[in-house]
XYZ file of N, CA and C in Angstrom:
219
model
N 100.093 119.756 98.211
C 99.962 119.448 99.614
C 99.488 120.700 100.345
N 98.534 120.509 101.241
C 98.053 121.611 102.055
C 97.713 121.043 103.431
N 97.932 121.844 104.446
C 97.646 121.340 105.777
C 97.526 122.452 106.785
N 97.249 122.037 108.002
C 97.171 122.977 109.097
C 97.628 122.264 110.361
N 98.111 123.054 111.298
C 98.497 122.498 112.585
C 98.079 123.457 113.684
N 97.934 122.909 114.868
C 97.497 123.704 116.008
C 98.332 123.315 117.221
N 98.930 124.308 117.855
C 99.714 124.058 119.069
C 98.745 123.814 120.221
N 98.824 122.637 120.808
C 97.941 122.276 121.911
C 98.443 122.842 123.239
N 99.749 122.812 123.425
C 100.399 123.403 124.592
C 101.867 123.620 124.231
N 102.716 123.891 125.205
C 104.118 124.210 124.922
C 104.868 123.065 124.248
N 104.434 121.819 124.468
C 105.170 120.673 123.941
C 104.459 119.922 122.814
N 103.148 120.082 122.659
C 102.376 119.250 121.734
C 101.706 120.053 120.625
N 101.749 119.470 119.416
C 101.115 120.046 118.232
C 100.341 118.952 117.505
N 99.135 119.253 117.059
C 98.326 118.324 116.272
C 98.068 118.960 114.914
N 97.912 118.124 113.885
C 97.664 118.687 112.571
C 97.054 117.706 111.598
N 96.687 118.236 110.451
C 96.049 117.488 109.379
C 96.655 117.971 108.064
N 96.958 117.030 107.166
C 97.529 117.390 105.864
C 96.816 116.609 104.761
N 96.536 117.295 103.669
C 96.009 116.650 102.467
C 97.094 116.713 101.403
N 97.393 115.563 100.786
C 98.424 115.468 99.755
C 97.797 114.867 98.507
N 98.085 115.456 97.341
C 97.612 114.915 96.067
C 98.715 115.053 95.025
N 98.813 114.042 94.171
C 99.829 114.046 93.110
C 99.281 113.310 91.900
N 99.495 113.904 90.742
C 99.106 113.226 89.504
C 99.985 112.001 89.298
N 99.529 111.092 88.454
C 100.317 109.895 88.139
C 101.658 110.294 87.534
N 102.708 109.628 87.971
C 104.048 109.935 87.474
C 104.275 109.310 86.108
N 103.671 108.142 85.888
C 103.803 107.438 84.615
C 102.420 107.102 84.065
N 102.345 106.980 82.783
C 101.103 106.584 82.135
C 100.714 105.177 82.592
N 99.433 104.974 82.874
C 98.946 103.673 83.304
C 99.020 103.441 84.802
N 99.535 104.404 85.542
C 99.605 104.307 87.005
C 98.679 105.364 87.593
N 97.960 104.991 88.635
C 97.020 105.929 89.270
C 97.746 106.998 90.072
N 97.120 108.161 90.155
C 97.636 109.239 90.992
C 97.412 108.931 92.465
N 97.898 109.815 93.306
C 97.762 109.623 94.742
C 96.998 110.779 95.370
N 96.246 110.483 96.406
C 95.723 111.507 97.296
C 95.543 110.860 98.663
N 96.006 111.578 99.680
C 96.044 111.021 101.025
C 95.708 112.092 102.051
N 95.157 111.669 103.153
C 94.863 112.530 104.284
C 95.651 111.990 105.476
N 96.439 112.855 106.121
C 97.285 112.440 107.236
C 96.959 113.268 108.471
N 96.776 112.587 109.586
C 96.557 113.210 110.887
C 97.800 112.932 111.726
N 98.355 113.961 112.374
C 99.578 113.755 113.154
C 99.533 114.447 114.503
N 100.360 113.948 115.416
C 100.540 114.533 116.730
C 102.034 114.549 117.018
N 102.578 115.727 117.315
C 104.006 115.891 117.600
C 104.206 116.291 119.044
N 105.262 115.748 119.638
C 105.641 116.093 120.998
C 107.103 116.508 121.006
N 107.351 117.745 121.416
C 108.719 118.252 121.518
C 109.220 117.890 122.913
N 110.069 116.865 122.975
C 110.554 116.353 124.254
C 111.470 117.355 124.958
N 112.364 117.968 124.180
C 113.279 118.997 124.670
C 113.752 119.787 123.461
N 114.765 120.620 123.610
C 115.234 121.448 122.492
C 115.852 120.641 121.360
N 116.198 119.373 121.602
C 116.883 118.572 120.595
C 116.087 117.364 120.110
N 114.950 117.086 120.711
C 114.219 115.853 120.397
C 112.739 116.136 120.138
N 112.237 115.599 119.030
C 110.819 115.744 118.682
C 110.312 114.390 118.195
N 109.191 113.946 118.709
C 108.588 112.674 118.356
C 107.231 112.948 117.710
N 106.993 112.376 116.521
C 105.742 112.593 115.794
C 105.126 111.247 115.423
N 103.863 111.069 115.756
C 103.107 109.898 115.332
C 102.053 110.334 114.324
N 101.771 109.467 113.359
C 100.784 109.842 112.340
C 99.999 108.631 111.862
N 98.814 108.906 111.346
C 97.981 107.912 110.679
C 97.557 108.505 109.339
N 97.550 107.668 108.308
C 97.301 108.111 106.938
C 96.136 107.316 106.356
N 95.268 107.987 105.612
C 94.158 107.339 104.906
C 94.275 107.675 103.425
N 94.427 106.660 102.591
C 94.491 106.865 101.155
C 93.113 107.126 100.574
N 93.045 108.081 99.645
C 91.763 108.459 99.042
C 91.694 108.145 97.554
N 92.760 107.556 97.000
C 92.801 107.242 95.568
C 93.396 105.846 95.385
N 93.179 105.276 94.205
C 93.680 103.928 93.934
C 95.209 103.844 93.983
N 95.901 104.930 93.695
C 97.362 104.932 93.710
C 97.964 105.143 95.087
N 97.128 105.314 96.089
C 97.593 105.531 97.462
C 97.399 104.267 98.290
N 98.156 104.127 99.366
C 97.884 103.007 100.273
C 96.513 103.180 100.915
N 95.852 102.081 101.268
C 94.546 102.184 101.922
C 94.677 102.885 103.271
N 95.641 102.435 104.085
C 95.903 102.984 105.410
C 97.401 102.967 105.660
N 97.842 103.770 106.568
C 99.239 103.748 106.977
C 99.379 104.414 108.331
N 100.457 104.105 109.001
C 100.750 104.753 110.272
C 102.253 104.699 110.489
N 102.749 105.559 111.352
C 104.176 105.564 111.605
C 104.550 106.515 112.720
N 105.835 106.477 113.031
C 106.414 107.328 114.049
C 107.705 107.893 113.482
N 107.935 109.169 113.686
C 109.184 109.822 113.248
C 109.863 110.427 114.468
N 111.164 110.221 114.563
C 111.961 110.785 115.641
C 112.956 111.746 115.029
N 112.938 113.004 115.469
C 113.870 114.013 114.963
C 114.842 114.382 116.078
N 116.127 114.184 115.800
C 117.182 114.526 116.751
C 118.064 115.589 116.118
N 118.340 116.674 116.836
C 119.209 117.714 116.333
C 120.362 117.947 117.326
N 121.434 118.506 116.821
C 122.589 118.762 117.691
C 122.592 120.175 118.187
């Protein structure tokens, strides 16, 4: 996995990640994916991240998207 991110301002970060993995079992395809994300730090305890994923290999999903919420105490 390799990626980069760029702080857009005090609250927002955008980034790109490339992930690749060999097949775990014989007869199953490996994975490679490209993910684009945008994170927003709401406050010191809350971070919201949205992402979209594009699969580049037969063992990866064609497309994906999601949202992650990180809460800390």
